[in-house]
Structure formats: C-alpha cells, structure tokens
Amino acid sequence: MMCEQHRLDGRARPMLREAVVTSNEAVSADVWLATFESPEVASAIAPGQFVHLKIATGRDFILRRPLSVYSADEERIEIIYQLVGRGTRELSLAEPGDRMDIIGPLGTGWEIPEAPVRALLVAGGLGVAPLRMLAEALTRAGSTVALAYGAPTAERLTGVEFFSEVGCQVMSCTDDGSAGTQGLVTLASGDLLGEGEVDIVYTCGPEVMQRAVAAQARDAGVRCQVSLERLMACGIGACLSCVVPTTAGQRRACVDGPVFNAEDVIWGES
C-alpha cells in the first residue's frame, strides 16, 4: 500500500532510495532483464512511469539513466534494457547484491479508463516495456486487449508469452518473417483499426512508428496515447533537456510525459 505522504497531485511523489540487484541476465543477443528490490519505489509505480538509475560512479556516469519499468510489485522492479552505450553496458555487469541509487516513480503514465474498453497496444522493439503493466491493468479491469508487436526478428519479440497469458490477443510482425507476419507493425495496427472495434490505442516504440500509429488512430476517429523517449538529464523537470513540442507549448517528457495524448503532440519538430 502506497503511503499518502508520497502522493503529489494524485501521483506518487518521486523518492530517492536504494535498489538492490536481485538478478540481471541476458534474454536475447543485446537485451537484458534486471530485477531490483526497492519496496517503496516498486509499490508506488503506475503503468507507464519510469525510474532514474545511478548505475555507477565516475566521470562517465555523472548523469542517471532513465529506464522504463517493465513490471513492478510490492517489493521488486523489473527493467528490460538493450546494450546501446556505456551506461547499459555497465549495467549489464551488475551482479546480485550490488546496490544502486534509484529515483522513482517518475513521469506521467498511461490513462486507464474506469470502464472496460477495447484497447489496441502497438509496440516496436523494446517499446513493449511500458506496455506490459498497462496490459495487466487493462485486462484486470475487464478490458479486451490486442497487442500488435513489431521487431526485427523473432528473438527480439520480448515477453510475448506474458501478454498471451494475461489474455491479450497478440499479433507479431518481424522484419525478416522469422515470426508472425513479415513487415511493419503498422500493417497490423492499420488492419485492426480498420475493423472498427478499437476504443483506444496506446503505443510505444520508435517515434516514426508512433507517429504513423497516431495518424492511423486519428483517421479512424480513435483516441491514442503515445509514450515518447527523450534524453533526460535530471528526470524531475529542472534541466529542460527532454522538451516535447505540443499544441499547448513546450512540455517536459520527464514530468508532463513520457505519455502524451497523440493529438497534442506536434510531430516532426522534436
């Protein structure tokens, strides 16, 4: 149960705490899954929020790394990450028992309707990470959930089994045809929206993909939320390194997002 003193405007107030690594292992060629024990932060996280992790000390690690939360319960946080730079490569060296500073929960997550809906989730690559908790929350509330999931190869389709287990309809698309339909995930999302049985779309992945999905939802007259990735130096809205142009002016992805209503985003100016 989350403590009331940790709530801010209906959201949990970010906390600086210690996180203890309990596992950290490769799940495919360059993709790793890390689990941290940090009860106060873990129990306060809502679907779509993220954490800021101080991976190591030293000149190369002055800034914390923002990481989407893959799953969380009352004790633990799971983070799935790809080896793309010094930070994630250093993180892959962490072993059970190692301790790191963590700030969380951060950002504004997904809006989840109170009544059951027909939801379409569209993921590209590791954009699937912030959609896992969302899928769980939606299905728990009685919503019908379909996931259109695109990746380069079958190996990069991470966590498909979980989405099936919680009752989601899963449609996979791969660039090389090694799983599901060969081609872009927007082919699947376009087909599903064309059937007219979707109430809301949630998407995360490469921005060009999210922009295309947002256009598909707009053309179908369906509301869409997007989760945008930005470089984030501070994670608490102070440094303005993560601004997103919107119809209401510049907004900070770290506190006003990372989830935005697609209709509010000015695409192509970020």
Coordinates of C-alpha atoms in Angstrom, one line a residue:
M1 CA 0.0 0.0 0.0
M2 CA 1.4 3.4 -1.0
C3 CA 1.9 6.0 1.8
E4 CA -0.2 9.1 1.4
Q5 CA 2.8 11.4 2.2
H6 CA 4.3 10.1 -1.0
R7 CA 1.5 11.3 -3.2
L8 CA 1.6 14.5 -5.3
D9 CA -1.4 15.7 -7.4
G10 CA -2.8 12.2 -7.4
R11 CA 0.6 10.7 -8.4
A12 CA 3.2 9.2 -6.2
R13 CA 5.9 11.7 -5.2
P14 CA 9.4 10.7 -6.5
M15 CA 11.6 9.1 -3.9
L16 CA 15.4 8.6 -3.8
R17 CA 16.0 5.2 -2.4
E18 CA 18.5 2.3 -2.6
A19 CA 17.9 -0.5 -5.1
V20 CA 19.5 -3.9 -4.6
V21 CA 20.1 -6.0 -7.7
T22 CA 18.5 -9.5 -7.3
S23 CA 19.0 -10.7 -10.9
N24 CA 20.5 -9.5 -14.1
E25 CA 20.7 -11.7 -17.2
A26 CA 20.6 -11.6 -21.0
V27 CA 17.3 -12.6 -22.6
S28 CA 18.5 -12.3 -26.2
A29 CA 21.6 -11.1 -28.0
D30 CA 21.7 -7.5 -26.7
V31 CA 18.7 -7.4 -24.4
W32 CA 18.9 -7.8 -20.7
L33 CA 16.4 -8.1 -17.8
A34 CA 17.4 -6.7 -14.4
T35 CA 15.4 -7.1 -11.2
F36 CA 15.8 -4.7 -8.3
E37 CA 14.5 -4.9 -4.8
S38 CA 13.3 -1.4 -3.7
P39 CA 9.9 -1.8 -2.0
E40 CA 8.9 1.8 -1.5
V41 CA 9.6 2.8 -5.1
A42 CA 8.3 -0.5 -6.6
S43 CA 4.9 -0.3 -4.8
A44 CA 4.3 3.3 -5.9
I45 CA 4.9 2.8 -9.7
A46 CA 1.9 3.2 -12.1
P47 CA 1.9 1.7 -15.6
G48 CA 3.9 3.9 -18.0
Q49 CA 6.1 5.6 -15.4
F50 CA 9.8 5.2 -15.3
V51 CA 12.8 5.3 -12.9
H52 CA 16.1 7.1 -12.9
L53 CA 19.0 4.9 -12.0
K54 CA 22.6 5.8 -11.0
I55 CA 24.4 2.9 -12.5
A56 CA 27.9 3.6 -11.3
T57 CA 30.2 6.4 -10.2
G58 CA 32.9 8.2 -12.2
R59 CA 33.1 10.8 -15.0
D60 CA 31.2 8.6 -17.5
F61 CA 28.3 8.1 -15.1
I62 CA 27.5 11.6 -13.7
L63 CA 24.0 11.5 -15.1
R64 CA 21.4 9.0 -14.2
R65 CA 19.8 6.8 -16.8
P66 CA 16.1 6.9 -17.4
L67 CA 14.6 3.4 -17.8
S68 CA 11.1 2.2 -18.4
V69 CA 9.6 -0.1 -15.8
Y70 CA 8.7 -3.5 -17.3
S71 CA 6.9 -4.8 -14.2
A72 CA 6.7 -4.0 -10.5
D73 CA 5.1 -5.5 -7.4
E74 CA 5.2 -4.6 -3.7
E75 CA 8.9 -5.4 -3.5
R76 CA 10.6 -5.6 -6.9
I77 CA 11.1 -3.7 -10.1
E78 CA 11.9 -5.3 -13.4
I79 CA 13.7 -3.3 -16.1
I80 CA 14.4 -4.6 -19.6
Y81 CA 17.1 -2.8 -21.5
Q82 CA 19.2 -3.0 -24.6
L83 CA 23.0 -2.6 -24.7
V84 CA 23.4 0.6 -26.6
G85 CA 26.0 2.6 -24.7
R86 CA 28.4 2.8 -21.7
G87 CA 25.5 3.1 -19.2
T88 CA 23.7 0.0 -20.3
R89 CA 26.9 -2.0 -20.8
E90 CA 27.9 -1.1 -17.3
L91 CA 24.5 -2.1 -16.0
S92 CA 24.9 -5.5 -17.6
L93 CA 27.9 -6.1 -15.3
A94 CA 25.8 -5.7 -12.2
E95 CA 25.5 -8.8 -10.1
P96 CA 23.0 -9.9 -7.4
G97 CA 23.7 -8.0 -4.2
D98 CA 25.0 -4.8 -5.9
R99 CA 23.4 -1.6 -4.7
M100 CA 22.4 1.5 -6.8
D101 CA 20.6 4.8 -6.2
I102 CA 17.2 4.9 -7.7
I103 CA 14.7 7.8 -8.1
G104 CA 11.1 6.9 -8.8
P105 CA 8.3 6.7 -9.7
L106 CA 8.8 9.4 -12.3
G107 CA 6.7 10.9 -15.1
T108 CA 3.1 10.7 -16.1
G109 CA 1.9 7.2 -17.1
W110 CA -1.0 5.9 -19.2
E111 CA -4.6 6.9 -18.6
I112 CA -6.6 3.8 -17.9
P113 CA -10.4 4.1 -18.4
E114 CA -12.5 3.1 -15.4
A115 CA -14.9 1.2 -17.6
P116 CA -13.9 -1.8 -19.8
V117 CA -12.7 -0.8 -23.3
R118 CA -11.4 -2.4 -26.4
A119 CA -7.8 -1.4 -26.3
L120 CA -5.1 -1.8 -29.0
L121 CA -1.5 -1.7 -27.8
V122 CA 1.2 -1.1 -30.5
A123 CA 4.8 -1.8 -29.6
G124 CA 8.0 -1.5 -31.6
G125 CA 11.1 -3.3 -30.2
L126 CA 11.7 -2.6 -26.5
G127 CA 8.8 -0.1 -26.7
V128 CA 6.9 -3.1 -25.4
A129 CA 8.4 -2.5 -21.9
P130 CA 6.0 0.2 -20.6
L131 CA 3.0 -1.6 -22.2
R132 CA 3.3 -4.8 -20.0
M133 CA 1.9 -3.2 -16.8
L134 CA -0.7 -1.4 -18.9
A135 CA -1.9 -4.7 -20.4
E136 CA -2.1 -6.3 -17.0
A137 CA -4.1 -3.3 -15.6
L138 CA -6.5 -3.2 -18.5
T139 CA -7.2 -6.9 -18.6
R140 CA -7.7 -6.9 -14.8
A141 CA -10.3 -4.2 -15.2
G142 CA -12.2 -6.3 -17.8
S143 CA -11.0 -4.6 -21.0
T144 CA -10.3 -6.5 -24.2
V145 CA -6.7 -6.0 -25.2
A146 CA -4.9 -6.7 -28.5
L147 CA -1.2 -6.2 -28.9
A148 CA 0.4 -5.6 -32.3
Y149 CA 4.1 -6.1 -31.7
G150 CA 6.9 -5.5 -34.2
A151 CA 10.6 -6.3 -34.0
P152 CA 13.5 -7.1 -36.4
T153 CA 13.5 -10.9 -35.6
A154 CA 11.6 -13.4 -33.5
E155 CA 14.4 -13.3 -30.9
R156 CA 13.6 -9.6 -30.3
L157 CA 10.0 -10.2 -29.5
T158 CA 10.4 -9.9 -25.8
G159 CA 7.8 -11.1 -23.3
V160 CA 5.2 -12.3 -25.9
E161 CA 4.2 -15.2 -23.5
F162 CA 3.2 -12.8 -20.8
F163 CA 0.8 -10.9 -22.9
S164 CA -0.8 -14.1 -24.1
E165 CA -1.0 -15.4 -20.5
V166 CA -3.0 -12.3 -19.3
G167 CA -5.5 -12.8 -22.1
C168 CA -4.3 -10.4 -24.8
Q169 CA -4.7 -11.2 -28.5
V170 CA -1.1 -11.0 -29.8
M171 CA -0.2 -10.2 -33.4
S172 CA 3.6 -10.3 -34.1
C173 CA 5.4 -8.7 -37.0
T174 CA 9.0 -9.2 -37.9
D175 CA 11.3 -7.6 -40.5
D176 CA 12.7 -11.0 -41.6
G177 CA 9.5 -13.0 -41.3
S178 CA 11.0 -15.3 -38.6
A179 CA 7.8 -14.9 -36.5
G180 CA 4.3 -13.7 -37.3
T181 CA 3.7 -11.6 -40.3
Q182 CA 6.7 -10.2 -42.3
G183 CA 6.6 -6.4 -42.4
L184 CA 6.0 -3.4 -40.3
V185 CA 3.8 -3.5 -37.2
T186 CA 1.7 -0.6 -38.6
L187 CA 0.3 -3.0 -41.2
A188 CA -1.3 -5.0 -38.3
S189 CA -2.4 -1.9 -36.4
G190 CA -4.0 -0.4 -39.6
D191 CA -5.9 -3.6 -40.2
L192 CA -7.2 -3.7 -36.6
L193 CA -8.2 -0.1 -36.6
G194 CA -9.9 -0.7 -40.0
E195 CA -12.2 -3.3 -38.4
G196 CA -13.7 -0.6 -36.2
E197 CA -13.5 -2.5 -33.0
V198 CA -11.0 -0.4 -31.1
D199 CA -11.9 2.3 -28.5
I200 CA -8.4 3.5 -27.6
V201 CA -4.8 3.0 -28.8
Y202 CA -1.6 3.0 -26.7
T203 CA 1.7 2.9 -28.4
C204 CA 5.5 3.0 -27.6
G205 CA 8.5 2.4 -29.8
P206 CA 10.4 4.3 -32.5
E207 CA 9.0 7.8 -32.9
V208 CA 8.4 7.3 -36.6
M209 CA 6.3 4.3 -35.8
Q210 CA 4.3 6.1 -33.1
R211 CA 3.7 9.0 -35.5
A212 CA 2.3 6.6 -38.1
V213 CA 0.1 4.8 -35.4
A214 CA -1.2 8.2 -34.2
A215 CA -2.2 9.1 -37.8
Q216 CA -4.0 5.7 -38.1
A217 CA -5.9 6.3 -34.9
R218 CA -6.8 9.9 -35.9
D219 CA -8.1 8.7 -39.3
A220 CA -10.2 6.0 -37.5
G221 CA -11.5 8.5 -35.0
V222 CA -10.0 6.7 -32.1
R223 CA -8.2 8.3 -29.2
C224 CA -4.4 7.5 -29.0
Q225 CA -1.8 7.9 -26.3
V226 CA 1.9 7.8 -27.1
S227 CA 5.0 7.2 -24.8
L228 CA 7.9 9.3 -26.1
E229 CA 11.6 8.7 -25.4
R230 CA 13.9 11.7 -24.8
L231 CA 17.3 12.3 -23.3
M232 CA 16.7 13.1 -19.7
A233 CA 19.5 14.6 -17.6
C234 CA 17.6 15.4 -14.4
G235 CA 14.3 13.4 -14.7
I236 CA 12.5 15.9 -12.5
G237 CA 11.7 18.8 -14.9
A238 CA 14.6 21.1 -14.0
C239 CA 17.0 20.8 -16.9
L240 CA 14.6 21.1 -19.9
S241 CA 16.6 18.5 -21.9
C242 CA 13.6 16.5 -22.8
V243 CA 11.1 19.0 -24.1
V244 CA 8.3 17.9 -26.5
P245 CA 6.6 20.4 -28.7
T246 CA 2.8 20.3 -28.1
T247 CA -0.2 22.3 -29.0
A248 CA 0.0 23.8 -25.5
G249 CA 3.7 24.8 -25.9
Q250 CA 6.8 23.0 -24.9
R251 CA 6.2 20.2 -22.4
R252 CA 8.8 18.2 -20.4
A253 CA 8.7 14.4 -21.2
C254 CA 10.1 13.6 -17.7
V255 CA 7.2 15.2 -15.7
D256 CA 4.4 16.1 -18.2
G257 CA 5.1 12.8 -20.1
P258 CA 6.5 10.4 -21.2
V259 CA 2.9 9.6 -22.0
F260 CA 1.0 12.3 -24.1
N261 CA -2.2 12.4 -25.9
A262 CA -1.2 11.9 -29.6
E263 CA -3.4 14.8 -30.7
D264 CA -1.4 17.2 -28.5
V265 CA 2.0 16.3 -29.9
I266 CA 3.4 18.4 -32.8
W267 CA 5.2 15.7 -34.7
G268 CA 8.3 16.4 -36.7
E269 CA 9.5 19.3 -34.6
S270 CA 11.2 17.3 -31.9

